[in-house]
Amino acid sequence: MLSVIDGIFARDSMCDGLGASLARDVRVQHPAAPRCADDQAENTMSTNRRAVLYSAIAWVMAASAQLPAQAQPTDAETDAQVHTLQAVTIKAERKPEQAQAEQALQTVAGNTALVDNEQVERGRAASAEDVLAFQPGVFAQSTSGNAAAKISIRGSGLNTFYGGYVLGTKFLFDGLPITGPGGTQEDLLSIAGVNYTEVLYGANAFQYAATSLGGAINFVTHTGQTSPGTYLRVEAGSYGYRKQQISNGGAAGNFDWYVSLLHNSRDGYQDLTDTNGRELVANLGYRFGPRLDTRLLLRYREEELINGGTLTLAQINSGSRANPAPYGRKKGGTTLVGSKTTYVFDDDARLELGVDLNNYPLYNSWRYSTTPNLWRSTDINTSVRYLRSGDILFGRNLDTSVTWSDTRLAFGDARTHDRDSWRLLKEVRYTGSRDTVLALGGELQLDASSWLSAGVSLINIDRDVRVVQSTTANTSVYPQRYALDTWYAAPRLGLRYRLTPDLQAFANVSRSIDPPVTWQISGGGVATPFARPLVPQKATTAEAGVRGSHGIFDGSLTIYRSWINDELLTVVTQQATASTDAVVANANAGPTVHQGIEAALSTRVWDGDDGSGLSLRQAYTLNDFHYRRDAAFAQNALPGLPRQVYQAELQYAHGSGFYAHLNVRAASSYYVDFANTLRAPGYGLLGAKLGYGLPSGRWSAWVDLRNLANKHYATATSTAYDLQGRDSNVFYVGDGFSVFAGASLRF
């Protein structure tokens, strides 16, 4: 079976690309790098690309046309209905807070999803990779086991290097952002204490003032109401993986509380890739009355880890676990502390006030590099959100929202030292950089079955990056200080139409703005004693799809296309060695396109009289990211992500609480350099789960088997400029055959 899957995906091919602007940046650091041709013949968009997208459009239109005519419910019935339109999980009874969140997501005229963390915890639950599995359009893979995850939605942050940051997507906890002018440090993405996760693709994250191409991911933490009592959980498995968690939640009068302590560690599949982390999650809620409540939140994490270095394909295929360039990162205490207060007015309008402080200390390359660097960042985030519903405009119901979000880098710098003498080699300061968004939106109910939504985000981007000291002379054309203070508008227009009570179609067109993060302009290390004058990435995206359920089926299908200008791209111009850091170049590209298909389908195959059942869930992603008439690479593919990803899981559940799952993940080959001369090979992985959970939820136990055939494969890549077809050390090795087991107890 695996050979068939590998064969299908290995034959997949597409056009490829980087860009003249990034090529120039490569030559600034490496004059010997190949120069771009000034004149290349332009390739037209491949027939295969059009055929796939046009077929998807035709599928949606045909499905809509064949729906049986049904009487439309009244407005009152519309308001009373609660649609459970799950995209990626077998339909199950939602907890009240999750059902309410999912209902709200289904009012968005675009692709969204909700992930129940209880379902994730039926197997290994180590990181965001486990949470975001089976989400079409979302790529989430670890580059060093359970750490250093590459996370991308619709190609956001497409080829970011994996040094502890995630780009192109806004991350939040309980609606409070952890993403700032410096991006997102991924150490808090450990999913500790998470109840459920909201995934909002692209501009569909409008409600969180997210303006990035990828959208937003909001992790919602347990409270004393959702996780009462004491909960114990242990996990252990291959390559020294261990995780222990204890939590307690409860309520007394108007108070409720939740506290969770977690420890995780891993020796690693690859040599010298050990991880050790400790985390505290806590929140305290108080209800002053039926209209006013507030909640204080805290997350604190310490972590030491060593990332695995990149290998060649020959090394991976031979089963090598070598780590020629280990990359150590130490987090001395990442802290998120904040509060969220909600007031409900007499007319049921809502006012939400949020404030949080994020402190991110990071000691990079602390273990082996001769030039380690210390990063310090402190963000202050404030947000105000006002929601109204039930107003009348032109005789129709109108819901409106006003959101203001401000993320300010109160203090930030990066200091690079000589390891032996501790002499300061370079210092970059970022203090004062800021992102501010004012989002105004509304949704008008046109009739009993259709809703028109419109909105605009006004965005102020402020960057102040200063190289205040460098022992390396700046011989580039770039300055040592770059300041940016500019405004953008990002409008959005969407339409929802209810085809049946359980099936709806949607479409939208929107604008997204991705500002450069501080360290893309100038980061740590001595190789870049200058500030690159990067500008924000701009994109216009059109999206259409259907979602819902019919009979035994429950799923969604979305197609999208983004026309991007000034895409922020990254290339590793010099790979890391055992004692030196990698050299990374960032630049704005010429016009590019991101387009694709996101499909998910859950099927109830069989139901037994004793409560048993057999179901199948599937998720398919098509990624087509390429240049548009670039001077250097014509319409080459953008490297970094598989063109196709397919996941499926056959699930058997017995009424007594026993369950057994068989799953597969298959990914196609893709280019790893902008010149499109070398590919990461496709792969197929088989896995299985066995477990038992007492129906009362008191205790559970499980075994999670991964990569049953012990396949050698690359889980992600480090993108290069032009490898000229030579096998190179740009591949991150995936774990081999793994066995994980765990148990939980609640009392």
XYZ file of C-alpha atoms in Angstrom:
747
model
C 0.000 0.000 0.000
C 2.799 2.416 0.909
C 4.592 1.780 -2.364
C 1.430 2.627 -4.292
C 0.975 5.853 -2.327
C 4.629 6.788 -2.817
C 4.314 6.111 -6.529
C 1.266 8.307 -6.957
C 2.784 11.265 -5.137
C 6.288 10.853 -6.539
C 4.938 11.361 -10.077
C 3.387 14.702 -9.144
C 5.158 17.704 -10.683
C 4.617 21.421 -11.135
C 6.290 24.603 -12.296
C 8.690 26.314 -9.819
C 10.438 29.774 -8.234
C 12.297 32.547 -6.150
C 12.754 36.043 -7.522
C 15.090 38.707 -8.724
C 14.796 40.741 -5.531
C 15.747 37.800 -3.307
C 18.516 36.845 -5.697
C 19.986 40.325 -5.281
C 19.853 39.874 -1.514
C 21.665 36.554 -1.827
C 24.459 38.275 -3.763
C 24.800 40.949 -1.070
C 25.948 38.247 1.345
C 27.511 35.882 -1.195
C 28.796 37.674 -4.320
C 29.662 34.338 -5.892
C 26.048 33.226 -5.903
C 24.584 32.632 -9.393
C 23.064 35.715 -10.997
C 19.514 35.768 -12.269
C 18.996 35.847 -15.981
C 17.544 39.201 -17.010
C 15.520 37.641 -19.773
C 13.718 34.342 -19.353
C 10.890 33.056 -21.442
C 7.625 33.361 -19.585
C 5.728 30.161 -18.966
C 1.988 30.211 -19.009
C 0.011 28.771 -16.129
C -0.009 25.016 -16.553
C -3.089 23.314 -17.920
C -3.038 20.950 -14.948
C -3.406 23.835 -12.494
C -6.411 25.238 -14.298
C -7.979 21.824 -14.740
C -7.830 20.982 -11.059
C -9.260 24.312 -9.937
C -11.933 24.429 -12.641
C -12.980 20.880 -11.762
C -13.413 21.877 -8.138
C -15.542 24.861 -9.144
C -17.665 22.636 -11.336
C -18.065 20.158 -8.461
C -19.391 22.889 -6.178
C -21.786 24.207 -8.832
C -23.027 20.743 -9.707
C -23.569 19.813 -6.076
C -25.542 22.997 -5.525
C -27.647 22.503 -8.619
C -28.613 18.946 -7.655
C -29.811 19.760 -4.152
C -33.486 19.011 -3.626
C -35.772 21.989 -3.226
C -36.809 22.525 0.375
C -38.998 24.997 2.140
C -36.922 27.779 3.622
C -37.216 28.358 7.363
C -38.370 31.640 8.756
C -36.036 34.207 10.298
C -37.030 33.017 13.770
C -36.185 29.443 12.874
C -32.892 30.620 11.460
C -31.935 32.284 14.729
C -32.933 29.204 16.723
C -30.999 26.704 14.653
C -27.632 25.459 15.818
C -25.713 23.910 12.936
C -22.991 21.417 13.731
C -21.045 21.481 10.483
C -17.849 19.680 11.353
C -15.165 19.632 8.719
C -12.612 17.204 10.031
C -13.939 15.153 12.934
C -16.603 12.523 13.174
C -19.783 14.093 14.437
C -20.022 13.787 18.185
C -21.858 15.576 20.893
C -20.095 18.866 21.530
C -19.622 20.323 24.968
C -21.765 23.466 25.387
C -18.864 25.922 25.114
C -17.523 24.140 22.031
C -20.945 23.993 20.379
C -21.331 27.730 20.903
C -17.876 28.441 19.455
C -18.529 26.189 16.475
C -21.867 27.847 15.794
C -20.108 31.219 15.735
C -17.493 29.896 13.300
C -20.228 28.730 10.934
C -21.455 32.316 10.581
C -18.155 33.232 8.899
C -18.374 33.436 5.104
C -15.236 31.353 4.630
C -13.318 28.308 5.767
C -12.996 27.699 9.511
C -12.576 24.674 11.770
C -12.763 23.677 15.420
C -10.577 20.970 16.967
C -11.664 19.278 20.203
C -8.531 18.624 22.240
C -10.204 15.678 23.975
C -10.184 13.888 20.618
C -6.498 14.742 20.132
C -5.718 13.234 23.541
C -6.976 9.823 22.407
C -3.348 9.399 21.269
C -0.077 11.271 21.585
C -0.681 14.970 22.281
C 2.786 16.484 22.194
C 2.552 19.661 20.144
C 0.641 21.726 17.611
C 1.503 19.064 15.022
C -0.891 16.675 16.763
C -3.631 19.296 17.169
C -3.537 20.542 13.574
C -3.400 17.136 11.894
C -6.351 16.513 9.561
C -6.847 20.247 8.948
C -6.762 20.677 5.151
C -4.709 23.647 4.024
C -2.679 23.584 7.244
C 0.871 22.228 7.217
C 2.160 21.446 10.718
C 5.235 19.251 10.962
C 7.986 19.084 13.555
C 11.566 19.468 12.387
C 13.060 17.990 15.545
C 10.523 15.534 16.878
C 8.121 17.339 19.178
C 9.690 20.804 18.845
C 10.588 23.427 16.215
C 7.362 23.010 14.263
C 6.876 24.419 10.788
C 3.282 25.711 10.674
C 1.793 27.212 7.538
C -1.768 27.962 6.402
C -2.233 28.349 2.652
C 1.516 28.823 2.263
C 1.900 31.521 4.908
C 5.484 31.914 6.102
C 6.236 29.522 3.273
C 9.962 28.955 3.706
C 10.718 30.430 7.093
C 13.779 28.904 8.684
C 13.018 26.951 11.829
C 14.752 28.797 14.634
C 11.833 29.030 17.008
C 9.506 31.445 15.211
C 6.335 30.988 13.143
C 5.360 33.596 10.532
C 2.297 34.487 8.482
C -0.346 33.385 11.012
C -1.661 35.125 14.118
C -1.706 32.951 17.246
C -3.856 33.667 20.275
C -4.708 32.141 23.625
C -8.277 32.807 24.721
C -8.490 35.649 22.212
C -5.305 37.346 23.507
C -2.483 37.472 20.931
C 0.956 35.977 21.429
C 2.026 37.127 17.954
C 3.813 40.466 17.851
C 6.156 42.550 15.667
C 8.747 39.784 16.094
C 6.432 36.977 14.953
C 5.423 34.023 17.141
C 7.835 32.100 19.318
C 6.645 28.519 19.109
C 7.539 27.361 22.620
C 4.056 28.308 23.892
C 2.465 26.136 21.185
C 2.707 23.103 23.469
C -1.140 22.877 23.741
C -0.897 22.601 27.539
C -4.301 22.984 29.173
C -6.103 23.569 25.866
C -9.826 22.765 25.666
C -10.333 23.373 21.942
C -8.682 25.160 19.033
C -10.206 27.499 16.462
C -8.626 27.614 12.993
C -9.661 30.569 10.826
C -8.178 30.606 7.340
C -6.912 33.873 5.843
C -9.204 36.888 6.153
C -11.804 34.683 7.837
C -9.910 35.586 11.032
C -11.319 39.123 10.763
C -12.896 38.827 14.223
C -9.428 38.589 15.791
C -8.066 41.593 13.853
C -5.768 39.208 11.981
C -4.643 40.607 8.633
C -2.111 37.933 7.646
C -2.300 35.597 4.672
C -2.572 32.545 6.935
C -5.307 33.868 9.210
C -5.393 32.959 12.900
C -5.269 30.034 15.316
C -6.897 30.597 18.703
C -6.212 28.119 21.513
C -8.952 28.195 24.150
C -7.807 27.144 27.616
C -9.744 25.009 30.067
C -11.431 26.737 32.993
C -12.815 25.440 36.253
C -16.143 25.019 34.459
C -14.798 22.877 31.592
C -12.255 20.768 33.512
C -13.459 20.337 37.108
C -11.639 18.152 39.591
C -8.121 16.770 39.409
C -6.748 15.387 36.154
C -3.587 13.292 35.805
C -2.056 12.344 32.458
C 1.180 10.587 31.532
C 2.650 9.823 28.120
C 5.828 7.938 27.216
C 7.310 6.441 24.111
C 10.077 6.045 21.595
C 13.241 8.141 21.565
C 12.919 8.976 25.232
C 9.609 10.818 24.920
C 7.974 11.581 28.271
C 5.175 13.918 29.299
C 3.474 14.346 32.667
C 0.591 16.665 33.468
C -1.507 17.378 36.540
C -4.341 19.892 36.645
C -7.052 20.987 39.012
C -10.145 23.020 38.326
C -13.261 23.978 40.166
C -15.733 26.656 41.157
C -16.806 28.267 44.417
C -19.537 30.864 44.346
C -18.767 33.395 41.628
C -15.142 32.214 41.320
C -13.731 29.457 39.155
C -10.111 28.390 38.724
C -7.915 26.152 36.619
C -4.235 25.282 37.222
C -2.093 22.898 35.164
C 1.530 21.816 35.623
C 3.304 20.041 32.769
C 6.728 18.544 32.182
C 7.915 17.137 28.868
C 11.210 15.708 27.686
C 12.607 13.804 24.745
C 16.000 12.339 23.872
C 15.276 12.569 20.150
C 15.393 10.375 17.062
C 18.326 12.331 15.677
C 21.539 12.534 17.686
C 21.807 15.461 20.105
C 18.176 16.571 19.844
C 17.121 16.363 23.466
C 14.292 18.528 24.791
C 13.303 19.431 28.332
C 10.387 21.728 29.171
C 8.308 22.806 32.163
C 5.062 24.759 31.930
C 2.497 26.372 34.202
C -0.981 27.299 32.956
C -3.474 29.023 35.250
C -6.573 31.172 35.063
C -8.981 32.637 37.565
C -12.465 33.793 36.633
C -14.946 35.898 38.545
C -18.547 36.725 37.648
C -19.666 40.024 39.152
C -23.209 39.445 37.928
C -25.182 38.233 34.917
C -23.662 40.952 32.711
C -20.051 41.347 33.859
C -17.256 38.810 34.193
C -13.484 38.838 34.071
C -10.698 36.278 33.824
C -6.996 36.497 34.681
C -4.688 34.274 32.629
C -1.113 33.066 33.050
C 1.205 30.905 30.969
C 4.821 30.355 31.917
C 7.253 27.996 30.189
C 10.926 27.153 30.544
C 12.545 25.064 27.843
C 15.922 23.836 26.695
C 16.165 22.043 23.393
C 18.534 21.250 20.590
C 17.189 21.290 17.052
C 18.283 18.678 14.600
C 20.487 19.853 11.758
C 19.700 19.227 8.107
C 20.932 16.149 6.241
C 21.302 15.048 2.633
C 18.822 12.705 0.982
C 21.499 10.033 0.837
C 21.951 10.270 4.595
C 18.211 10.107 5.261
C 17.706 7.159 2.906
C 20.503 5.269 4.648
C 18.799 5.732 8.012
C 21.403 8.114 9.396
C 20.671 9.796 12.727
C 23.671 12.086 12.538
C 23.367 15.694 13.633
C 26.367 17.504 12.142
C 25.062 20.963 13.074
C 23.039 20.873 16.318
C 21.276 24.132 17.076
C 20.541 24.821 20.731
C 17.811 27.099 22.060
C 17.163 27.936 25.692
C 14.010 29.721 26.886
C 14.606 31.137 30.349
C 10.947 31.740 31.113
C 8.491 32.702 28.386
C 5.593 34.441 30.122
C 2.083 35.394 29.049
C 0.032 37.202 31.675
C -3.209 38.967 30.873
C -6.864 39.526 31.558
C -10.082 39.520 29.591
C -13.246 41.282 30.753
C -16.696 41.034 29.148
C -19.705 43.254 29.747
C -23.160 42.574 28.248
C -25.397 45.620 27.807
C -29.168 45.679 28.288
C -29.673 45.297 24.526
C -27.345 42.225 24.544
C -24.493 44.104 22.882
C -21.108 42.883 24.153
C -17.943 44.755 25.068
C -14.730 42.734 25.461
C -11.568 44.278 26.898
C -8.263 42.419 26.802
C -4.721 43.226 27.858
C -1.681 40.989 28.109
C 2.065 41.137 28.462
C 4.281 38.654 26.636
C 7.917 38.259 27.661
C 10.147 36.111 25.430
C 13.761 35.565 26.529
C 15.652 33.389 24.048
C 19.258 32.241 24.227
C 20.033 31.054 20.703
C 22.866 28.714 19.685
C 23.799 28.373 23.353
C 25.233 24.861 23.146
C 27.688 24.676 20.243
C 27.978 27.901 18.230
C 31.024 30.141 18.652
C 28.721 33.176 18.381
C 25.631 32.606 20.554
C 23.012 35.342 20.670
C 20.600 36.524 23.325
C 17.158 37.753 22.257
C 14.899 39.736 24.564
C 11.349 40.736 23.659
C 8.519 42.178 25.727
C 5.195 42.830 23.985
C 2.245 44.715 25.450
C -1.056 43.878 23.740
C -4.361 45.663 24.204
C -7.645 44.883 22.483
C -11.202 46.202 22.531
C -14.080 44.411 20.808
C -17.678 45.642 20.581
C -20.393 43.359 19.165
C -24.009 44.220 18.360
C -26.753 42.039 16.944
C -30.396 42.449 16.040
C -30.253 45.956 14.577
C -32.418 46.689 11.531
C -31.108 48.089 8.237
C -33.376 48.333 5.183
C -35.799 46.124 7.077
C -33.184 43.380 7.507
C -31.301 42.065 10.541
C -27.819 43.528 10.950
C -24.952 42.346 13.169
C -21.962 44.671 13.578
C -18.538 44.574 15.202
C -15.751 47.010 15.993
C -12.349 45.636 17.000
C -9.234 47.537 17.993
C -5.962 45.678 18.536
C -2.557 47.125 19.389
C 0.637 45.114 19.844
C 3.630 47.154 20.930
C 7.194 45.920 21.371
C 7.968 47.680 24.641
C 11.507 46.323 24.661
C 13.373 44.168 22.193
C 16.925 43.488 21.089
C 19.298 40.791 19.840
C 22.881 40.640 21.120
C 25.511 38.357 19.566
C 28.600 37.459 21.632
C 31.864 35.632 21.237
C 31.514 32.438 23.249
C 35.012 32.417 24.709
C 35.503 36.075 25.620
C 31.816 37.085 25.820
C 32.752 40.140 23.745
C 29.751 41.859 22.170
C 29.946 41.336 18.395
C 26.600 42.754 17.275
C 23.588 44.424 18.837
C 20.264 45.104 17.115
C 17.421 46.994 18.800
C 13.731 46.677 17.950
C 12.086 48.687 20.753
C 9.100 50.752 19.605
C 7.994 48.507 16.739
C 4.223 48.169 16.707
C 1.179 46.745 14.868
C -2.217 48.431 15.287
C -5.484 47.324 13.639
C -8.952 48.881 13.662
C -11.492 46.456 12.143
C -15.065 47.522 11.301
C -17.481 44.837 10.116
C -21.088 43.885 9.675
C -23.328 41.110 8.385
C -26.727 41.812 6.831
C -29.333 39.059 6.494
C -30.685 39.482 2.967
C -33.436 36.888 3.330
C -34.133 33.656 5.200
C -31.233 31.878 3.496
C -28.537 34.417 2.645
C -26.218 36.767 4.517
C -23.928 39.486 3.154
C -20.886 40.453 5.209
C -18.529 43.374 4.697
C -15.674 44.852 6.645
C -12.447 46.787 6.494
C -9.303 46.659 8.606
C -7.222 49.810 8.954
C -3.641 48.795 9.701
C -0.769 50.861 11.040
C 2.651 49.202 10.801
C 5.590 50.698 12.671
C 9.077 49.196 12.513
C 12.242 50.653 14.011
C 15.252 48.365 13.572
C 18.714 49.679 14.473
C 22.087 47.927 14.247
C 23.740 49.891 17.037
C 26.959 47.891 17.156
C 28.739 45.468 14.852
C 32.344 44.317 14.681
C 31.719 43.294 11.067
C 31.947 46.177 8.607
C 28.817 46.930 6.615
C 29.944 46.737 2.993
C 26.428 46.190 1.632
C 24.131 48.694 -0.039
C 21.776 48.474 2.943
C 21.660 50.951 5.854
C 22.202 50.132 9.522
C 18.818 51.536 10.538
C 15.434 51.051 8.918
C 12.278 52.791 10.091
C 8.832 52.120 8.636
C 5.591 53.852 9.627
C 2.764 53.260 7.165
C -0.984 52.659 6.889
C -2.926 50.110 4.852
C -6.584 49.245 4.349
C -7.690 45.620 4.026
C -11.351 45.309 2.937
C -13.398 42.112 2.971
C -16.692 41.151 1.287
C -18.420 37.812 1.831
C -21.656 35.950 1.138
C -23.219 32.928 2.845
C -26.137 30.997 1.389
C -27.987 28.164 3.127
C -28.660 25.458 0.571
C -30.432 23.171 3.078
C -30.810 23.367 6.865
C -27.507 21.472 7.183
C -25.556 22.658 4.147
C -24.315 26.106 3.199
C -22.218 27.694 0.469
C -19.909 30.653 0.958
C -17.690 32.975 -1.026
C -15.541 35.969 -0.222
C -12.906 38.308 -1.571
C -10.469 39.969 0.784
C -7.204 41.799 1.211
C -4.383 40.728 3.536
C -1.316 42.575 4.795
C 1.725 40.844 6.311
C 4.312 43.238 7.747
C 7.938 42.120 7.934
C 8.875 40.966 11.416
C 11.735 42.711 13.156
C 14.375 40.024 12.765
C 13.707 39.673 9.038
C 15.007 43.227 8.715
C 18.091 42.449 10.817
C 18.575 39.470 13.083
C 21.232 37.865 15.225
C 24.597 36.647 13.978
C 27.574 38.560 12.614
C 27.011 37.934 8.892
C 24.356 40.656 8.443
C 25.545 43.994 9.929
C 22.772 45.887 8.152
C 19.007 46.423 8.054
C 17.111 45.235 4.994
C 14.460 47.757 3.846
C 11.611 45.246 3.581
C 8.031 46.307 2.882
C 4.767 44.589 3.886
C 3.445 41.697 1.827
C 0.067 42.421 0.167
C -2.432 39.909 -1.193
C -5.920 39.790 -2.673
C -7.686 36.473 -2.080
C -10.854 35.007 -3.596
C -12.410 31.996 -1.867
C -15.482 29.825 -2.418
C -16.743 26.638 -0.875
C -19.433 24.496 0.700
C -19.692 22.908 4.139
C -22.221 20.894 6.042
C -23.700 17.448 6.405
C -26.051 15.130 4.555
C -26.944 11.660 5.756
C -23.782 9.804 6.715
C -21.513 12.524 5.288
C -20.112 15.603 6.988
C -17.440 17.806 5.443
C -16.270 20.848 3.552
C -14.712 21.825 0.241
C -12.944 25.145 -0.315
C -11.018 26.567 -3.237
C -9.010 29.773 -3.080
C -6.579 31.899 -5.053
C -4.340 34.657 -3.683
C -2.616 37.218 -5.887
C 0.405 38.355 -3.854
C 2.753 41.292 -4.254
C 6.003 41.717 -2.321
C 5.775 38.241 -0.795
C 8.241 37.910 2.075
C 10.520 35.004 1.187
C 13.484 33.467 2.949
C 16.488 31.571 1.650
C 19.331 29.940 3.572
C 22.448 31.145 1.774
C 24.864 29.264 3.999
C 23.984 26.182 6.010
C 24.890 25.966 9.680
C 27.974 24.056 10.745
C 28.936 22.519 14.071
C 30.250 25.904 15.272
C 28.580 28.576 13.107
C 24.975 29.608 12.554
C 23.171 29.469 9.233
C 23.148 32.641 7.137
C 19.627 33.603 6.108
C 18.463 36.188 3.555
C 14.994 37.747 3.451
C 13.530 39.796 0.621
C 10.313 40.923 -1.043
C 9.579 38.860 -4.127
C 7.915 39.843 -7.361
C 4.286 38.894 -8.048
C 3.355 35.401 -6.837
C 0.246 33.225 -6.628
C -0.963 30.945 -3.858
C -3.943 28.823 -4.811
C -5.310 25.505 -3.734
C -8.045 23.150 -2.619
C -8.981 22.266 0.968
C -11.267 19.248 1.284
C -12.411 17.296 4.327
C -14.947 14.498 4.576
C -16.156 12.415 7.512
C -18.268 9.355 6.698
C -20.266 7.245 9.120
C -19.714 3.849 7.489
C -21.589 1.627 9.934
C -23.554 1.903 13.195
C -24.193 -1.063 15.464
C -27.113 -1.627 17.795
C -24.798 -1.676 20.829
C -23.420 1.819 20.210
C -20.498 0.587 18.134
C -19.579 2.311 14.915
C -17.145 2.494 12.035
C -16.261 5.831 10.483
C -13.765 7.266 8.031
C -12.360 10.778 8.048
C -10.275 12.202 5.233
C -8.467 15.464 4.533
C -6.909 16.531 1.235
C -4.830 19.606 0.424
C -3.652 20.869 -2.944
C -0.969 23.576 -2.786
C -0.059 25.472 -5.943
C 2.334 28.293 -5.093
C 4.317 29.868 -7.908
C 5.721 33.027 -9.434
C 3.904 35.205 -11.946
C 6.207 36.211 -14.791
C 9.243 36.700 -12.576
C 12.352 38.115 -14.228
C 14.532 35.453 -12.639
C 12.397 32.304 -12.521
C 9.393 32.940 -14.770
C 6.630 30.807 -13.190
C 8.738 28.476 -11.087
C 7.175 26.846 -8.063
C 7.843 28.354 -4.672
C 9.743 25.768 -2.617
C 8.994 24.572 0.860
C 5.663 22.684 0.994
C 4.291 19.490 -0.598
C 2.023 20.106 -3.564
C -0.451 17.504 -2.283
C -1.142 16.080 1.174
C -3.698 13.368 1.919
C -4.662 12.029 5.331
C -7.207 9.383 6.245
C -8.189 7.517 9.380
C -10.525 4.552 9.713
C -12.026 4.629 13.204
C -13.772 1.799 15.037
C -15.458 2.596 18.348
C -17.218 0.110 20.625
C -20.024 1.177 22.893
C -18.039 0.045 25.930
C -15.330 2.658 25.274
C -12.779 0.628 23.284
C -11.520 2.162 20.033
C -9.105 1.240 17.240
C -7.863 3.530 14.467
C -5.811 2.931 11.330
C -4.408 6.033 9.636
C -2.307 7.114 6.682
C -0.516 10.319 5.742
C 0.817 10.798 2.213
C 2.673 13.828 0.870
C 3.885 14.526 -2.649
C 7.347 15.629 -3.675
C 8.202 19.320 -3.824
C 11.091 21.588 -4.695
C 13.569 22.694 -2.058
C 15.359 25.412 -4.039
C 14.052 28.440 -5.878
C 15.734 27.386 -9.107
C 13.665 24.174 -8.994
C 16.556 21.766 -9.440
C 16.112 19.460 -6.421
C 13.039 17.881 -4.865
C 12.150 16.439 -1.507
C 10.696 13.001 -2.312
C 7.098 12.111 -1.574
C 6.274 9.654 1.173
C 3.480 7.651 2.766
C 3.220 6.780 6.452
C 0.961 4.283 8.195
C -0.118 4.510 11.826
C -2.531 2.946 14.293
C -4.147 3.678 17.660
C -5.697 1.400 20.249
C -7.344 2.652 23.385
C -10.045 2.478 25.984
C -11.851 5.304 27.694
C -14.384 4.737 30.442
C -17.674 6.266 29.205
C -17.839 8.358 32.387
C -14.479 9.915 31.459
C -12.879 8.843 34.739
C -9.881 7.107 33.161
C -8.444 6.153 29.793
C -5.427 4.389 28.307
C -4.076 4.211 24.764
C -1.251 3.118 22.474
C -0.276 5.219 19.439
C 1.882 3.600 16.725
C 3.458 5.816 14.065
C 5.424 5.152 10.886
C 4.677 1.436 11.070
C 6.826 0.625 8.031
C 9.805 2.583 9.437
C 10.023 4.744 6.329
C 12.971 7.098 5.898
C 11.636 10.496 4.861
C 12.143 14.259 5.114
C 9.540 15.983 7.276
C 10.502 19.514 6.148
C 13.281 21.343 4.317
C 15.566 24.340 4.525
C 15.076 26.270 1.284
C 18.073 27.154 -0.864
C 18.678 29.436 -3.833
C 20.042 27.156 -6.572
C 21.316 23.678 -5.715
C 21.931 22.794 -9.384
C 20.345 19.395 -8.812
C 22.980 18.267 -6.301
C 21.923 16.351 -3.209
C 22.531 18.783 -0.358
C 22.095 18.994 3.400
C 18.757 20.819 3.336
C 16.432 18.067 4.626
C 15.051 17.594 8.142
C 14.740 13.914 8.997
C 11.421 12.498 10.158
C 11.052 10.064 13.047
C 11.283 6.338 12.369
C 8.918 3.688 13.714
C 7.541 4.968 17.018
C 5.442 3.601 19.859
C 3.748 5.920 22.339
C 1.506 4.992 25.245
C -0.408 6.981 27.799
C -3.056 6.988 30.475
C -5.230 9.550 32.225
C -7.241 9.658 35.433
C -9.819 12.194 36.573
C -11.183 12.432 40.105
